[in-house]
CSV table of C-alpha atoms and ligand atoms in Angstrom, one decimal:
chain,number,residue,atom,x,y,z
A,1,MET,CA,272.2,222.9,94.3
A,2,SER,CA,269.7,224.0,97.0
A,3,PRO,CA,270.0,227.6,98.4
A,4,ALA,CA,270.9,225.9,101.8
A,5,ALA,CA,273.7,224.0,100.2
A,6,ALA,CA,274.9,227.0,98.4
A,7,THR,CA,275.4,228.9,101.6
A,8,GLY,CA,276.6,226.0,103.7
A,9,PRO,CA,280.1,225.4,105.0
A,10,THR,CA,282.7,224.2,102.6
A,11,LEU,CA,283.1,220.4,102.8
A,12,HIS,CA,286.3,218.5,102.2
A,13,ARG,CA,287.2,214.9,101.4
A,14,PRO,CA,289.9,213.3,103.4
A,15,ALA,CA,293.1,212.0,101.8
A,16,LEU,CA,292.6,208.2,102.0
A,17,VAL,CA,295.1,205.4,102.4
A,18,VAL,CA,293.7,201.9,102.4
A,19,LEU,CA,296.2,199.2,103.3
A,20,ASP,CA,296.1,195.4,103.5
A,21,SER,CA,296.4,194.9,107.2
A,22,PRO,CA,296.2,196.4,110.6
A,23,GLU,CA,300.0,196.0,110.9
A,24,ALA,CA,300.5,198.0,107.7
A,25,VAL,CA,298.2,200.7,109.0
A,26,ALA,CA,300.2,200.9,112.2
A,27,THR,CA,303.5,201.2,110.3
A,28,ALA,CA,302.0,203.9,108.0
A,29,VAL,CA,300.4,205.9,110.9
A,30,ALA,CA,303.7,205.7,112.9
A,31,ALA,CA,305.7,206.9,109.9
A,32,ARG,CA,303.2,209.8,109.5
A,33,LEU,CA,303.7,210.9,113.0
A,34,LEU,CA,307.4,210.6,112.8
A,35,ARG,CA,307.4,212.7,109.7
A,36,HIS,CA,305.5,215.3,111.5
A,37,LEU,CA,308.0,215.3,114.4
A,38,ALA,CA,310.8,215.6,112.0
A,39,THR,CA,309.4,218.8,110.5
A,40,GLU,CA,308.4,220.5,113.6
A,41,PRO,CA,310.8,221.9,116.1
A,42,ARG,CA,308.3,221.9,118.9
A,43,PRO,CA,305.6,219.3,117.9
A,44,VAL,CA,302.2,219.3,119.7
A,45,LEU,CA,300.4,216.0,119.2
A,46,GLY,CA,296.8,215.2,120.0
A,47,LEU,CA,296.8,211.5,121.0
A,48,ALA,CA,294.2,208.7,121.3
A,49,THR,CA,293.6,205.5,123.3
A,50,GLY,CA,291.8,202.4,122.4
A,51,ARG,CA,292.9,199.1,120.8
A,52,THR,CA,293.6,200.6,117.3
A,53,PRO,CA,296.6,202.9,118.2
A,54,LEU,CA,298.4,200.2,120.4
A,55,ALA,CA,300.5,199.0,117.5
A,56,VAL,CA,301.2,202.5,116.6
A,57,TYR,CA,302.8,203.2,120.1
A,58,ASP,CA,304.8,200.0,119.7
A,59,ARG,CA,306.3,201.4,116.5
A,60,LEU,CA,307.0,204.8,118.1
A,61,ALA,CA,308.7,203.1,121.0
A,62,ALA,CA,310.7,201.0,118.6
A,63,ALA,CA,311.7,204.2,116.8
A,64,HIS,CA,312.9,205.7,120.1
A,65,GLY,CA,315.0,202.5,120.5
A,66,THR,CA,316.8,203.3,117.2
A,67,GLY,CA,317.4,207.0,118.1
A,68,THR,CA,314.3,209.0,117.6
A,69,SER,CA,313.8,211.5,120.4
A,70,PHE,CA,310.4,212.7,121.8
A,71,ALA,CA,312.1,215.1,124.2
A,72,ALA,CA,310.6,218.1,122.4
A,73,VAL,CA,307.1,216.8,122.1
A,74,GLN,CA,304.0,217.9,124.0
A,75,SER,CA,300.9,215.9,123.7
A,76,PHE,CA,297.2,216.1,124.7
A,77,ASN,CA,295.0,213.1,124.9
A,78,LEU,CA,291.5,213.2,123.7
A,79,ASP,CA,289.7,212.0,126.9
A,80,GLU,CA,289.5,210.2,130.2
A,81,TYR,CA,286.9,208.5,132.3
A,82,VAL,CA,285.5,210.5,135.2
A,83,GLY,CA,286.6,209.1,138.5
A,84,LEU,CA,289.6,207.3,137.2
A,85,GLY,CA,293.2,208.5,138.2
A,86,ALA,CA,296.5,207.6,136.6
A,87,SER,CA,297.1,204.8,139.1
A,88,ASP,CA,293.9,202.9,137.9
A,89,PRO,CA,294.9,200.4,135.2
A,90,ALA,CA,291.7,201.1,133.3
A,91,SER,CA,292.3,204.8,133.0
A,92,PHE,CA,293.5,206.3,129.8
A,93,ALA,CA,296.3,208.1,131.8
A,94,HIS,CA,297.6,204.6,132.9
A,95,TYR,CA,297.2,203.3,129.3
A,96,MET,CA,299.3,206.3,127.9
A,97,GLN,CA,301.9,205.8,130.6
A,98,ARG,CA,302.2,202.1,129.9
A,99,HIS,CA,302.0,202.1,126.1
A,100,PHE,CA,303.8,205.3,125.2
A,101,PHE,CA,305.1,207.8,127.8
A,102,ASP,CA,307.3,205.3,129.8
A,103,ARG,CA,308.8,203.9,126.6
A,104,VAL,CA,310.1,207.1,125.1
A,105,ASP,CA,311.9,210.2,126.3
A,106,ILE,CA,308.9,212.6,126.4
A,107,ALA,CA,309.6,215.2,129.2
A,108,ALA,CA,307.9,214.6,132.5
A,109,GLY,CA,304.4,216.4,132.5
A,110,GLN,CA,304.5,217.0,128.7
A,111,GLY,CA,302.3,214.1,127.9
A,112,ARG,CA,298.8,215.2,129.2
A,113,VAL,CA,295.6,213.4,129.7
A,114,PRO,CA,292.6,215.1,131.1
A,115,ASP,CA,292.4,214.5,134.9
A,116,GLY,CA,289.5,212.2,135.6
A,117,THR,CA,289.6,212.9,139.3
A,118,GLY,CA,289.4,216.7,139.2
A,119,ASP,CA,286.3,219.0,139.1
A,120,PRO,CA,285.3,218.3,135.5
A,121,ALA,CA,284.4,221.9,134.7
A,122,THR,CA,287.8,223.1,135.9
A,123,VAL,CA,289.6,220.3,134.3
A,124,ALA,CA,288.0,221.1,131.0
A,125,ARG,CA,288.7,224.8,131.2
A,126,ASP,CA,292.3,224.3,132.2
A,127,TYR,CA,292.8,221.6,129.4
A,128,GLU,CA,291.6,224.0,126.7
A,129,ALA,CA,293.9,226.7,128.2
A,130,ALA,CA,296.9,224.3,128.2
A,131,ILE,CA,296.3,223.4,124.5
A,132,ALA,CA,296.1,227.1,123.6
A,133,LYS,CA,299.3,227.8,125.6
A,134,ALA,CA,301.1,225.2,123.6
A,135,GLY,CA,300.2,226.9,120.4
A,136,GLY,CA,297.4,224.5,119.5
A,137,ILE,CA,297.6,220.9,118.2
A,138,GLY,CA,299.6,220.4,115.1
A,139,LEU,CA,298.6,216.8,114.4
A,140,GLN,CA,295.7,215.0,116.1
A,141,LEU,CA,295.5,211.2,116.0
A,142,LEU,CA,292.0,209.9,116.1
A,143,GLY,CA,290.2,206.6,116.3
A,144,ILE,CA,286.5,206.1,115.7
A,145,GLY,CA,283.9,204.3,117.6
A,146,THR,CA,281.5,202.0,116.0
A,147,ASN,CA,278.7,204.6,116.5
A,148,GLY,CA,280.9,207.2,114.8
A,149,HIS,CA,282.3,208.9,118.1
A,150,ILE,CA,285.5,210.7,118.1
A,151,GLY,CA,287.2,211.1,121.5
A,152,PHE,CA,284.2,210.5,123.7
A,153,ASN,CA,281.9,212.8,121.6
A,154,GLU,CA,278.9,210.6,121.3
A,155,PRO,CA,276.2,211.0,118.7
A,156,GLY,CA,274.3,214.3,119.2
A,157,SER,CA,277.5,216.1,120.2
A,158,ALA,CA,277.6,219.7,118.7
A,159,PHE,CA,280.2,220.3,116.1
A,160,ASP,CA,281.4,223.4,118.0
A,161,SER,CA,281.5,221.6,121.4
A,162,ARG,CA,284.6,222.2,123.6
A,163,THR,CA,286.3,220.1,126.2
A,164,ARG,CA,283.6,219.0,128.7
A,165,LEU,CA,281.9,216.4,130.9
A,166,VAL,CA,279.9,213.9,128.7
A,167,THR,CA,277.8,211.0,129.3
A,168,LEU,CA,278.9,207.8,127.6
A,169,ALA,CA,276.6,205.9,125.2
A,170,GLU,CA,275.6,202.4,126.4
A,171,SER,CA,277.2,200.8,123.3
A,172,THR,CA,280.5,202.6,124.1
A,173,ARG,CA,280.4,201.3,127.7
A,174,GLN,CA,279.9,197.8,126.4
A,175,ALA,CA,282.7,198.2,123.7
A,176,ASN,CA,285.1,199.2,126.4
A,177,ALA,CA,284.0,196.8,129.1
A,178,PRO,CA,286.9,194.3,128.3
A,179,ASP,CA,289.3,197.0,129.5
A,180,PHE,CA,287.9,196.8,133.0
A,181,PRO,CA,288.3,194.0,135.5
A,182,ARG,CA,285.4,191.6,135.6
A,183,GLY,CA,282.6,192.8,137.9
A,184,THR,CA,283.7,196.5,137.6
A,185,GLU,CA,281.4,199.1,136.2
A,186,VAL,CA,282.5,201.0,133.2
A,187,PRO,CA,282.2,204.7,134.3
A,188,ARG,CA,279.1,206.4,132.9
A,189,GLU,CA,280.8,209.7,132.3
A,190,ALA,CA,284.0,211.1,130.8
A,191,ILE,CA,285.8,214.3,130.0
A,192,THR,CA,286.5,214.7,126.2
A,193,MET,CA,288.0,217.3,124.0
A,194,GLY,CA,285.0,218.6,122.0
A,195,ILE,CA,284.5,218.4,118.3
A,196,GLY,CA,285.3,222.0,118.0
A,197,THR,CA,288.5,221.5,119.9
A,198,ILE,CA,289.5,218.6,117.7
A,199,LEU,CA,288.6,220.6,114.5
A,200,GLU,CA,291.2,223.3,115.6
A,201,ALA,CA,294.0,220.9,115.1
A,202,ARG,CA,296.0,221.9,112.1
A,203,GLN,CA,296.1,218.3,110.7
A,204,ILE,CA,294.0,215.3,111.6
A,205,LEU,CA,294.9,211.6,111.2
A,206,LEU,CA,291.9,209.2,111.5
A,207,VAL,CA,292.8,205.6,111.9
A,208,ALA,CA,290.5,202.6,111.7
A,209,THR,CA,290.9,198.9,111.4
A,210,GLY,CA,288.6,196.0,111.2
A,211,ALA,CA,285.2,195.3,109.7
A,212,ALA,CA,283.4,196.7,112.7
A,213,LYS,CA,284.4,200.2,111.8
A,214,ALA,CA,283.2,200.0,108.1
A,215,GLU,CA,279.8,201.4,108.7
A,216,ALA,CA,281.0,204.2,110.9
A,217,LEU,CA,283.6,205.3,108.4
A,218,HIS,CA,281.1,205.1,105.6
A,219,ALA,CA,278.6,207.3,107.6
A,220,ALA,CA,281.4,209.8,108.4
A,221,PHE,CA,282.2,210.6,104.8
A,222,HIS,CA,279.4,209.5,102.5
A,223,ALA,CA,276.6,211.7,103.8
A,224,ALA,CA,276.4,215.4,104.7
A,225,PRO,CA,277.8,216.1,108.1
A,226,ASP,CA,275.4,215.3,110.8
A,227,PRO,CA,275.8,215.3,114.6
A,228,ASP,CA,274.3,211.8,114.6
A,229,CYS,CA,277.7,210.8,113.3
A,230,PRO,CA,280.3,212.8,115.2
A,231,ALA,CA,283.1,211.8,112.8
A,232,SER,CA,281.2,213.4,110.0
A,233,ALA,CA,282.3,216.8,111.3
A,234,LEU,CA,285.7,215.9,109.9
A,235,GLN,CA,284.4,216.9,106.5
A,236,LEU,CA,284.5,220.5,107.7
A,237,HIS,CA,288.3,220.2,108.1
A,238,PRO,CA,290.6,220.8,105.0
A,239,ARG,CA,293.5,218.5,106.2
A,240,VAL,CA,292.2,215.1,107.3
A,241,GLU,CA,293.9,211.9,106.3
A,242,VAL,CA,292.3,208.6,106.9
A,243,ILE,CA,294.5,205.5,107.1
A,244,CYS,CA,292.6,202.3,107.4
A,245,ASP,CA,292.7,198.7,106.4
A,246,CYS,CA,290.7,197.0,103.7
A,247,ALA,CA,288.1,195.7,106.2
A,248,ALA,CA,287.4,199.1,107.7
A,249,GLY,CA,287.6,200.9,104.4
A,250,ARG,CA,285.6,198.6,102.2
A,251,ARG,CA,282.6,201.0,101.9
A,252,LEU,CA,284.8,204.1,101.2
A,253,TRP,CA,285.2,205.5,97.7
A,254,SER,CA,288.1,203.7,96.2
A,255,ALA,CA,288.2,200.7,98.4
B,1,GLP,C1,287.3,204.8,122.7
B,1,GLP,C2,288.0,206.2,122.8
B,1,GLP,C3,288.1,206.7,121.4
B,1,GLP,C4,288.5,205.6,120.5
B,1,GLP,C5,287.4,204.7,120.2
B,1,GLP,C6,287.7,203.4,119.4
B,1,GLP,O1,286.3,204.6,123.6
B,1,GLP,N1,287.4,207.1,123.5
B,1,GLP,O2,289.0,207.8,121.3
B,1,GLP,O3,288.9,206.1,119.2
B,1,GLP,O4,286.8,204.4,121.5
B,1,GLP,O5,288.5,202.5,120.1
B,1,GLP,P1,289.1,201.2,119.5
B,1,GLP,O6,290.4,201.6,118.9
B,1,GLP,O7,289.4,200.4,120.7
B,1,GLP,O8,288.1,200.6,118.6
């Protein structure tokens, strides 16, 4: 072992669950979230947007239909586009309202998304303060970008970064273009929880489906942590679970 490695941070391997299909992944992730809610009197969730968690929110809404209450839950979303408010269908605030908050009994104002229309520095500072006031995030749900981003922490983001204004990678703007009406520009900037903010969650649940995520997942866990792959910072956290399908997990250890 080199002297640098001997004095470096302790690295951890995530608990890994590889399942047959995206549907099985969604079911397992929803079950994991529901287990967390059942054990915490005042749960604080970190939530994610994107295509991957859509089926998870469907299952949580179904659980509400059969009696699960989200009334004690507080949640904090990872990110939002700068310039988009909750009334804009392409905003993450609108996504969360439509796919989750409106379908369960979470109390008004307890499901938070960074405000894309405010002064970014103020929004970021207040968001960090609100997370701290809630007692920190108990369980953080994360997706992963094909370039390894988590939240909107693009390659190069510092591992100790906090909630802040960021510039989106061109590949991210292209990947998310289908969420915008034709002819509308994808915003160039966003507000995202930082990697340091994410790493303060007590538990982290990373979800990935589809072959397009296989390289990013491999880069995240099969080399030393490197800001070129933001998700590789998760190796610094002792309680990370990865739930993925075979297509996304095919380059991971046991898949
Ligand atoms: C988005 C979000 C991320 C998300 C990722 C993957 O841009 N900012 O939080 O995890 O990209 O999205 P998808 O699940 O659609 O592949």
